[in-house]
Amino acid sequence: MTNKKGNISEKSREEIKAEREAKKAAKAHAKAKAKSSKILEDVSNDKSASLNNIKNKNSNETSKTTTNENIESAEVLVVNKTTNIYEKSSISETSNEGKSKAELRAERRAKQEAQRAAKQQILLEKNKVKSKEQNNNDKSVITETVKKIVMPIKTIEKCNTHEINLFKHLYHEREQAIVNVPFVNSNIHPAIIRLGTQYANKIIVGSNARCVALLAAVKQLIYDFERPPQADFIRSLEANLQESVAYLHYCRPLAVSMQNAMRHLKWQMTQFPSSLSDVNAKNKLSTAIDTYIREQIELADKAISITIQTKISNGDIILTYAYSSLIHKILLDAHTAGKQFRVIVVDGRPWLEGKEQLRRLSRHGIECSYILINALSYVMSEVSKVFLGAHAILANGAVMSRVGTAQVALMARAFNIPVLVACETHKSCERVQTDSIVYNELGNADELAQDYKNGMQKSLLSNWKTKKSLNLLNIMYDVTPADLVTAVVTELAILPCTSVPVILRIKPSEI
């Protein structure tokens, strides 16, 4: 009796398990039917859309029959797939019953990594195909552009065959200035364009003259400037000034005095409140420009002239080099004060600026002599003092001035003659330079080949470009070491060159 009861209980358990499995299969079959119905709807929509685009209208009935057959075949495929999936799932469930959770997780991770690797391979293949197509399309465009670009490169090489290797960075700097210059359009004021042509043609020469002309042109630009709609006045004016300065730098590199003046003007613009009107801002900027010219240039020149006159005595023979507006003012003031002295004007090619100095001094009745720099040693024994102008004073005490100044100072040092350099503080620069190679301005090399004998005899350098081994270098400035300069005369005091860092520290940072 007991065995019979045990068999009945075992059968009931098996029946229960079978019933549970049947319920699971029924649920899975219902889900598969829902999925297959969605797939069939998508397939039918795609097929109907493709069939509507067919031009022949008479083949609609045949296409419907074919779509129905395709739909039936799709239903059979979907049902077969679902059955296979559930068979696989059942098999996997039975196989996974004996495995632990860690093993199952490892299998899942391996499957996911395999799927990711397959997707990455597919994407790489697609990208390779796309890159090949793009390269094939771009080859024709590149060949056309290369043909256009090759011609100007050849012309640049032809123009720069006479470059000097030691000064190649200066040639490259000028090429960059030409590339970065904005086009002459309505954004650049006509006064700036006129000033740039005057700089390029050497009509306005000298640090002070160029600085005053720049400030006058900027003042006219500010007066005529109109703020664009929905823009800040100061920012739009700064952008316009930046374009103008780039154009002037293209015409000729900016002097140190010009850079300091623009820095001072920009500092003044930053001090304005945001609520200031355009008219008041223009008035304040114009007054700031006027005060800068009056204090930093005009009054400074007067102070330097007064202090240096104490070093001039009757009977002195003063030697100057080239032309300097400040030295010209000092000599005229000393002459009007009644002091008797003689001036020797030393000049050098290619500009021969000393002729203008000689003409202006002799017009006021000052006794003058004129020599070229190659005859300097024959005259230096008669000289009592040497007065020189300056383009800039560097932070290490070196003086940057017209090329040839260092030779004059060296010759004066050899004859033990004092050398005084007259320079305003607005020409002081924080740059340190020990030679004329690192930073300089290049002039036109053809100016060295000009004939100054009124056309009586042809110059030997007239066809210098035809000779490959001949290179001409026309640099504008040279650097005189601090050891060759006795003192620097500024509006503050007469100082040694080693005190230039003190001037930079005392001087306001905005100037």
PDB file of C-alpha atoms in Angstrom, residues 176-395:
ATOM      1  CA  GLN A 176      54.365  87.845 -42.142  1.00  0.00           C
ATOM      2  CA  ALA A 177      53.480  91.537 -41.908  1.00  0.00           C
ATOM      3  CA  ILE A 178      52.558  91.535 -45.599  1.00  0.00           C
ATOM      4  CA  VAL A 179      50.384  88.419 -45.199  1.00  0.00           C
ATOM      5  CA  ASN A 180      48.567  89.617 -42.066  1.00  0.00           C
ATOM      6  CA  VAL A 181      47.745  93.100 -43.355  1.00  0.00           C
ATOM      7  CA  PRO A 182      44.002  93.748 -43.750  1.00  0.00           C
ATOM      8  CA  PHE A 183      42.711  94.820 -47.112  1.00  0.00           C
ATOM      9  CA  VAL A 184      42.241  98.522 -47.646  1.00  0.00           C
ATOM     10  CA  ASN A 185      38.495  98.900 -47.217  1.00  0.00           C
ATOM     11  CA  SER A 186      36.005 101.131 -45.463  1.00  0.00           C
ATOM     12  CA  ASN A 187      37.195  99.961 -42.004  1.00  0.00           C
ATOM     13  CA  ILE A 188      40.533 101.785 -42.339  1.00  0.00           C
ATOM     14  CA  HIS A 189      40.356 105.555 -42.080  1.00  0.00           C
ATOM     15  CA  PRO A 190      41.703 107.613 -45.035  1.00  0.00           C
ATOM     16  CA  ALA A 191      44.025 109.468 -42.655  1.00  0.00           C
ATOM     17  CA  ILE A 192      45.639 106.145 -41.683  1.00  0.00           C
ATOM     18  CA  ILE A 193      46.046 105.155 -45.350  1.00  0.00           C
ATOM     19  CA  ARG A 194      47.643 108.528 -46.134  1.00  0.00           C
ATOM     20  CA  LEU A 195      49.966 108.187 -43.150  1.00  0.00           C
ATOM     21  CA  GLY A 196      51.000 104.683 -44.232  1.00  0.00           C
ATOM     22  CA  THR A 197      52.006 105.898 -47.688  1.00  0.00           C
ATOM     23  CA  GLN A 198      54.015 108.701 -46.085  1.00  0.00           C
ATOM     24  CA  TYR A 199      55.817 106.175 -43.876  1.00  0.00           C
ATOM     25  CA  ALA A 200      56.540 103.881 -46.820  1.00  0.00           C
ATOM     26  CA  ASN A 201      57.877 106.702 -49.017  1.00  0.00           C
ATOM     27  CA  LYS A 202      60.086 108.090 -46.195  1.00  0.00           C
ATOM     28  CA  ILE A 203      58.249 111.426 -46.217  1.00  0.00           C
ATOM     29  CA  ILE A 204      57.801 111.345 -42.428  1.00  0.00           C
ATOM     30  CA  VAL A 205      61.052 110.211 -40.796  1.00  0.00           C
ATOM     31  CA  GLY A 206      62.222 110.216 -37.180  1.00  0.00           C
ATOM     32  CA  SER A 207      60.821 108.712 -33.998  1.00  0.00           C
ATOM     33  CA  ASN A 208      59.211 111.895 -32.675  1.00  0.00           C
ATOM     34  CA  ALA A 209      57.809 112.965 -36.059  1.00  0.00           C
ATOM     35  CA  ARG A 210      56.331 109.539 -36.713  1.00  0.00           C
ATOM     36  CA  CYS A 211      54.818 109.397 -33.221  1.00  0.00           C
ATOM     37  CA  VAL A 212      53.205 112.851 -33.516  1.00  0.00           C
ATOM     38  CA  ALA A 213      51.847 112.032 -36.982  1.00  0.00           C
ATOM     39  CA  LEU A 214      50.397 108.744 -35.689  1.00  0.00           C
ATOM     40  CA  LEU A 215      48.655 110.424 -32.766  1.00  0.00           C
ATOM     41  CA  ALA A 216      47.223 113.115 -35.062  1.00  0.00           C
ATOM     42  CA  ALA A 217      45.831 110.452 -37.434  1.00  0.00           C
ATOM     43  CA  VAL A 218      44.383 108.459 -34.516  1.00  0.00           C
ATOM     44  CA  LYS A 219      42.761 111.610 -33.187  1.00  0.00           C
ATOM     45  CA  GLN A 220      41.071 112.144 -36.557  1.00  0.00           C
ATOM     46  CA  LEU A 221      39.990 108.496 -36.593  1.00  0.00           C
ATOM     47  CA  ILE A 222      38.428 108.803 -33.137  1.00  0.00           C
ATOM     48  CA  TYR A 223      36.601 111.986 -34.139  1.00  0.00           C
ATOM     49  CA  ASP A 224      35.072 110.322 -37.229  1.00  0.00           C
ATOM     50  CA  PHE A 225      34.425 106.933 -35.613  1.00  0.00           C
ATOM     51  CA  GLU A 226      30.818 105.795 -35.296  1.00  0.00           C
ATOM     52  CA  ARG A 227      29.843 102.985 -32.981  1.00  0.00           C
ATOM     53  CA  PRO A 228      28.210 100.041 -34.802  1.00  0.00           C
ATOM     54  CA  PRO A 229      24.703  99.052 -33.644  1.00  0.00           C
ATOM     55  CA  GLN A 230      24.469  96.824 -30.570  1.00  0.00           C
ATOM     56  CA  ALA A 231      28.208  97.079 -29.860  1.00  0.00           C
ATOM     57  CA  ASP A 232      30.407  98.619 -27.183  1.00  0.00           C
ATOM     58  CA  PHE A 233      32.155 101.859 -28.170  1.00  0.00           C
ATOM     59  CA  ILE A 234      35.506 101.073 -26.547  1.00  0.00           C
ATOM     60  CA  ARG A 235      35.759  97.515 -27.858  1.00  0.00           C
ATOM     61  CA  SER A 236      34.772  98.417 -31.408  1.00  0.00           C
ATOM     62  CA  LEU A 237      37.234 101.342 -31.350  1.00  0.00           C
ATOM     63  CA  GLU A 238      40.014  99.040 -30.126  1.00  0.00           C
ATOM     64  CA  ALA A 239      39.305  96.611 -32.983  1.00  0.00           C
ATOM     65  CA  ASN A 240      39.440  99.457 -35.498  1.00  0.00           C
ATOM     66  CA  LEU A 241      42.699 100.761 -34.028  1.00  0.00           C
ATOM     67  CA  GLN A 242      44.188  97.274 -34.191  1.00  0.00           C
ATOM     68  CA  GLU A 243      43.443  97.041 -37.923  1.00  0.00           C
ATOM     69  CA  SER A 244      44.914 100.500 -38.476  1.00  0.00           C
ATOM     70  CA  VAL A 245      48.103  99.651 -36.567  1.00  0.00           C
ATOM     71  CA  ALA A 246      48.470  96.423 -38.592  1.00  0.00           C
ATOM     72  CA  TYR A 247      48.230  98.432 -41.806  1.00  0.00           C
ATOM     73  CA  LEU A 248      50.856 100.921 -40.587  1.00  0.00           C
ATOM     74  CA  HIS A 249      53.138  98.063 -39.546  1.00  0.00           C
ATOM     75  CA  TYR A 250      52.795  96.674 -43.064  1.00  0.00           C
ATOM     76  CA  CYS A 251      53.878 100.024 -44.529  1.00  0.00           C
ATOM     77  CA  ARG A 252      56.796 100.317 -42.111  1.00  0.00           C
ATOM     78  CA  PRO A 253      57.504  98.638 -38.749  1.00  0.00           C
ATOM     79  CA  LEU A 254      56.400 100.716 -35.772  1.00  0.00           C
ATOM     80  CA  ALA A 255      58.964 102.653 -33.751  1.00  0.00           C
ATOM     81  CA  VAL A 256      59.304 102.179 -29.989  1.00  0.00           C
ATOM     82  CA  SER A 257      57.841 105.648 -29.386  1.00  0.00           C
ATOM     83  CA  MET A 258      54.769 104.742 -31.454  1.00  0.00           C
ATOM     84  CA  GLN A 259      54.248 101.489 -29.550  1.00  0.00           C
ATOM     85  CA  ASN A 260      54.469 103.298 -26.208  1.00  0.00           C
ATOM     86  CA  ALA A 261      52.000 105.956 -27.395  1.00  0.00           C
ATOM     87  CA  MET A 262      49.443 103.338 -28.480  1.00  0.00           C
ATOM     88  CA  ARG A 263      49.900 101.478 -25.214  1.00  0.00           C
ATOM     89  CA  HIS A 264      49.220 104.684 -23.290  1.00  0.00           C
ATOM     90  CA  LEU A 265      46.090 105.354 -25.376  1.00  0.00           C
ATOM     91  CA  LYS A 266      44.716 101.866 -24.783  1.00  0.00           C
ATOM     92  CA  TRP A 267      45.357 102.226 -21.065  1.00  0.00           C
ATOM     93  CA  GLN A 268      43.356 105.459 -21.076  1.00  0.00           C
ATOM     94  CA  MET A 269      40.498 103.647 -22.824  1.00  0.00           C
ATOM     95  CA  THR A 270      40.384 100.966 -20.146  1.00  0.00           C
ATOM     96  CA  GLN A 271      39.916 103.629 -17.440  1.00  0.00           C
ATOM     97  CA  PHE A 272      36.627 104.867 -18.884  1.00  0.00           C
ATOM     98  CA  PRO A 273      33.415 103.743 -17.133  1.00  0.00           C
ATOM     99  CA  SER A 274      30.907 101.708 -19.116  1.00  0.00           C
ATOM    100  CA  SER A 275      28.199 104.348 -18.642  1.00  0.00           C
ATOM    101  CA  LEU A 276      30.243 107.032 -20.441  1.00  0.00           C
ATOM    102  CA  SER A 277      28.653 108.365 -23.612  1.00  0.00           C
ATOM    103  CA  ASP A 278      30.367 108.210 -27.001  1.00  0.00           C
ATOM    104  CA  VAL A 279      30.813 111.982 -27.258  1.00  0.00           C
ATOM    105  CA  ASN A 280      32.439 112.266 -23.839  1.00  0.00           C
ATOM    106  CA  ALA A 281      34.720 109.311 -24.569  1.00  0.00           C
ATOM    107  CA  LYS A 282      35.872 110.944 -27.811  1.00  0.00           C
ATOM    108  CA  ASN A 283      36.559 114.234 -26.024  1.00  0.00           C
ATOM    109  CA  LYS A 284      38.535 112.528 -23.269  1.00  0.00           C
ATOM    110  CA  LEU A 285      40.618 110.548 -25.754  1.00  0.00           C
ATOM    111  CA  SER A 286      41.427 113.660 -27.787  1.00  0.00           C
ATOM    112  CA  THR A 287      42.510 115.534 -24.650  1.00  0.00           C
ATOM    113  CA  ALA A 288      44.627 112.525 -23.599  1.00  0.00           C
ATOM    114  CA  ILE A 289      46.383 112.570 -26.993  1.00  0.00           C
ATOM    115  CA  ASP A 290      47.041 116.317 -26.725  1.00  0.00           C
ATOM    116  CA  THR A 291      48.460 116.020 -23.203  1.00  0.00           C
ATOM    117  CA  TYR A 292      50.688 113.122 -24.244  1.00  0.00           C
ATOM    118  CA  ILE A 293      52.178 115.128 -27.133  1.00  0.00           C
ATOM    119  CA  ARG A 294      52.656 118.199 -24.969  1.00  0.00           C
ATOM    120  CA  GLU A 295      54.144 116.480 -21.903  1.00  0.00           C
ATOM    121  CA  GLN A 296      56.050 113.522 -23.322  1.00  0.00           C
ATOM    122  CA  ILE A 297      57.467 115.187 -26.455  1.00  0.00           C
ATOM    123  CA  GLU A 298      57.339 119.007 -26.419  1.00  0.00           C
ATOM    124  CA  LEU A 299      57.992 119.724 -22.743  1.00  0.00           C
ATOM    125  CA  ALA A 300      60.493 116.852 -22.549  1.00  0.00           C
ATOM    126  CA  ASP A 301      62.468 118.344 -25.443  1.00  0.00           C
ATOM    127  CA  LYS A 302      62.550 121.726 -23.710  1.00  0.00           C
ATOM    128  CA  ALA A 303      63.787 120.170 -20.453  1.00  0.00           C
ATOM    129  CA  ILE A 304      66.514 118.208 -22.256  1.00  0.00           C
ATOM    130  CA  SER A 305      67.601 121.317 -24.172  1.00  0.00           C
ATOM    131  CA  ILE A 306      67.901 123.354 -20.959  1.00  0.00           C
ATOM    132  CA  THR A 307      69.943 120.678 -19.155  1.00  0.00           C
ATOM    133  CA  ILE A 308      72.330 119.931 -22.026  1.00  0.00           C
ATOM    134  CA  GLN A 309      73.094 123.612 -22.674  1.00  0.00           C
ATOM    135  CA  THR A 310      75.042 123.653 -19.436  1.00  0.00           C
ATOM    136  CA  LYS A 311      77.507 121.250 -21.055  1.00  0.00           C
ATOM    137  CA  ILE A 312      78.121 123.535 -24.067  1.00  0.00           C
ATOM    138  CA  SER A 313      80.805 126.180 -23.680  1.00  0.00           C
ATOM    139  CA  ASN A 314      82.166 128.814 -26.029  1.00  0.00           C
ATOM    140  CA  GLY A 315      84.617 127.541 -28.616  1.00  0.00           C
ATOM    141  CA  ASP A 316      83.401 123.947 -28.533  1.00  0.00           C
ATOM    142  CA  ILE A 317      83.397 121.816 -31.646  1.00  0.00           C
ATOM    143  CA  ILE A 318      80.319 119.583 -31.462  1.00  0.00           C
ATOM    144  CA  LEU A 319      79.971 116.531 -33.683  1.00  0.00           C
ATOM    145  CA  THR A 320      76.572 115.066 -34.600  1.00  0.00           C
ATOM    146  CA  TYR A 321      75.532 112.199 -36.813  1.00  0.00           C
ATOM    147  CA  ALA A 322      72.710 112.190 -39.414  1.00  0.00           C
ATOM    148  CA  TYR A 323      69.575 114.126 -38.451  1.00  0.00           C
ATOM    149  CA  SER A 324      67.838 114.303 -35.085  1.00  0.00           C
ATOM    150  CA  SER A 325      65.046 116.756 -34.329  1.00  0.00           C
ATOM    151  CA  LEU A 326      66.051 116.903 -30.662  1.00  0.00           C
ATOM    152  CA  ILE A 327      69.745 117.613 -31.432  1.00  0.00           C
ATOM    153  CA  HIS A 328      68.644 120.273 -33.914  1.00  0.00           C
ATOM    154  CA  LYS A 329      66.533 121.964 -31.211  1.00  0.00           C
ATOM    155  CA  ILE A 330      69.386 121.814 -28.677  1.00  0.00           C
ATOM    156  CA  LEU A 331      71.881 123.442 -31.052  1.00  0.00           C
ATOM    157  CA  LEU A 332      69.410 126.167 -32.078  1.00  0.00           C
ATOM    158  CA  ASP A 333      68.581 126.995 -28.457  1.00  0.00           C
ATOM    159  CA  ALA A 334      72.282 127.191 -27.585  1.00  0.00           C
ATOM    160  CA  HIS A 335      72.914 129.467 -30.571  1.00  0.00           C
ATOM    161  CA  THR A 336      70.043 131.776 -29.623  1.00  0.00           C
ATOM    162  CA  ALA A 337      71.423 131.870 -26.061  1.00  0.00           C
ATOM    163  CA  GLY A 338      74.573 133.484 -27.483  1.00  0.00           C
ATOM    164  CA  LYS A 339      77.032 130.598 -27.213  1.00  0.00           C
ATOM    165  CA  GLN A 340      79.763 130.369 -29.855  1.00  0.00           C
ATOM    166  CA  PHE A 341      80.478 126.884 -31.171  1.00  0.00           C
ATOM    167  CA  ARG A 342      81.039 124.998 -34.386  1.00  0.00           C
ATOM    168  CA  VAL A 343      79.202 121.887 -35.600  1.00  0.00           C
ATOM    169  CA  ILE A 344      80.558 118.989 -37.643  1.00  0.00           C
ATOM    170  CA  VAL A 345      77.791 117.000 -39.314  1.00  0.00           C
ATOM    171  CA  VAL A 346      78.734 113.390 -40.100  1.00  0.00           C
ATOM    172  CA  ASP A 347      76.589 111.629 -42.662  1.00  0.00           C
ATOM    173  CA  GLY A 348      76.260 108.160 -44.141  1.00  0.00           C
ATOM    174  CA  ARG A 349      74.567 106.433 -47.032  1.00  0.00           C
ATOM    175  CA  PRO A 350      71.973 105.599 -48.207  1.00  0.00           C
ATOM    176  CA  TRP A 351      69.650 108.220 -46.708  1.00  0.00           C
ATOM    177  CA  LEU A 352      72.162 111.074 -46.247  1.00  0.00           C
ATOM    178  CA  GLU A 353      70.000 112.687 -43.581  1.00  0.00           C
ATOM    179  CA  GLY A 354      72.880 114.898 -42.479  1.00  0.00           C
ATOM    180  CA  LYS A 355      72.250 117.142 -45.472  1.00  0.00           C
ATOM    181  CA  GLU A 356      68.937 118.214 -43.946  1.00  0.00           C
ATOM    182  CA  GLN A 357      70.668 118.887 -40.621  1.00  0.00           C
ATOM    183  CA  LEU A 358      73.341 120.948 -42.399  1.00  0.00           C
ATOM    184  CA  ARG A 359      70.758 122.942 -44.355  1.00  0.00           C
ATOM    185  CA  ARG A 360      68.696 123.815 -41.270  1.00  0.00           C
ATOM    186  CA  LEU A 361      71.652 124.768 -39.076  1.00  0.00           C
ATOM    187  CA  SER A 362      73.358 126.877 -41.723  1.00  0.00           C
ATOM    188  CA  ARG A 363      70.094 128.731 -42.366  1.00  0.00           C
ATOM    189  CA  HIS A 364      70.248 130.054 -38.767  1.00  0.00           C
ATOM    190  CA  GLY A 365      73.866 131.188 -39.107  1.00  0.00           C
ATOM    191  CA  ILE A 366      75.584 128.324 -37.269  1.00  0.00           C
ATOM    192  CA  GLU A 367      79.071 127.473 -38.556  1.00  0.00           C
ATOM    193  CA  CYS A 368      78.984 123.910 -39.870  1.00  0.00           C
ATOM    194  CA  SER A 369      81.192 121.326 -41.598  1.00  0.00           C
ATOM    195  CA  TYR A 370      79.969 118.255 -43.490  1.00  0.00           C
ATOM    196  CA  ILE A 371      81.830 114.951 -43.891  1.00  0.00           C
ATOM    197  CA  LEU A 372      80.966 111.350 -44.628  1.00  0.00           C
ATOM    198  CA  ILE A 373      81.451 108.650 -42.029  1.00  0.00           C
ATOM    199  CA  ASN A 374      84.457 107.138 -43.808  1.00  0.00           C
ATOM    200  CA  ALA A 375      86.429 110.347 -43.033  1.00  0.00           C
ATOM    201  CA  LEU A 376      85.491 110.371 -39.345  1.00  0.00           C
ATOM    202  CA  SER A 377      88.924 109.510 -38.006  1.00  0.00           C
ATOM    203  CA  TYR A 378      90.498 112.560 -39.722  1.00  0.00           C
ATOM    204  CA  VAL A 379      88.202 114.983 -37.890  1.00  0.00           C
ATOM    205  CA  MET A 380      87.754 113.351 -34.486  1.00  0.00           C
ATOM    206  CA  SER A 381      90.944 114.844 -33.052  1.00  0.00           C
ATOM    207  CA  GLU A 382      89.398 118.357 -33.322  1.00  0.00           C
ATOM    208  CA  VAL A 383      86.090 117.454 -31.639  1.00  0.00           C
ATOM    209  CA  SER A 384      85.374 118.421 -28.038  1.00  0.00           C
ATOM    210  CA  LYS A 385      81.943 116.764 -27.553  1.00  0.00           C
ATOM    211  CA  VAL A 386      79.692 114.306 -29.428  1.00  0.00           C
ATOM    212  CA  PHE A 387      75.901 114.764 -29.343  1.00  0.00           C
ATOM    213  CA  LEU A 388      73.792 111.874 -30.638  1.00  0.00           C
ATOM    214  CA  GLY A 389      70.085 111.219 -30.985  1.00  0.00           C
ATOM    215  CA  ALA A 390      68.378 107.898 -30.243  1.00  0.00           C
ATOM    216  CA  HIS A 391      65.618 105.741 -31.627  1.00  0.00           C
ATOM    217  CA  ALA A 392      65.199 103.920 -28.308  1.00  0.00           C
ATOM    218  CA  ILE A 393      66.983 103.171 -25.042  1.00  0.00           C
ATOM    219  CA  LEU A 394      66.920  99.500 -24.106  1.00  0.00           C
ATOM    220  CA  ALA A 395      66.673  98.036 -20.613  1.00  0.00           C
TER     221      ALA A 395
END
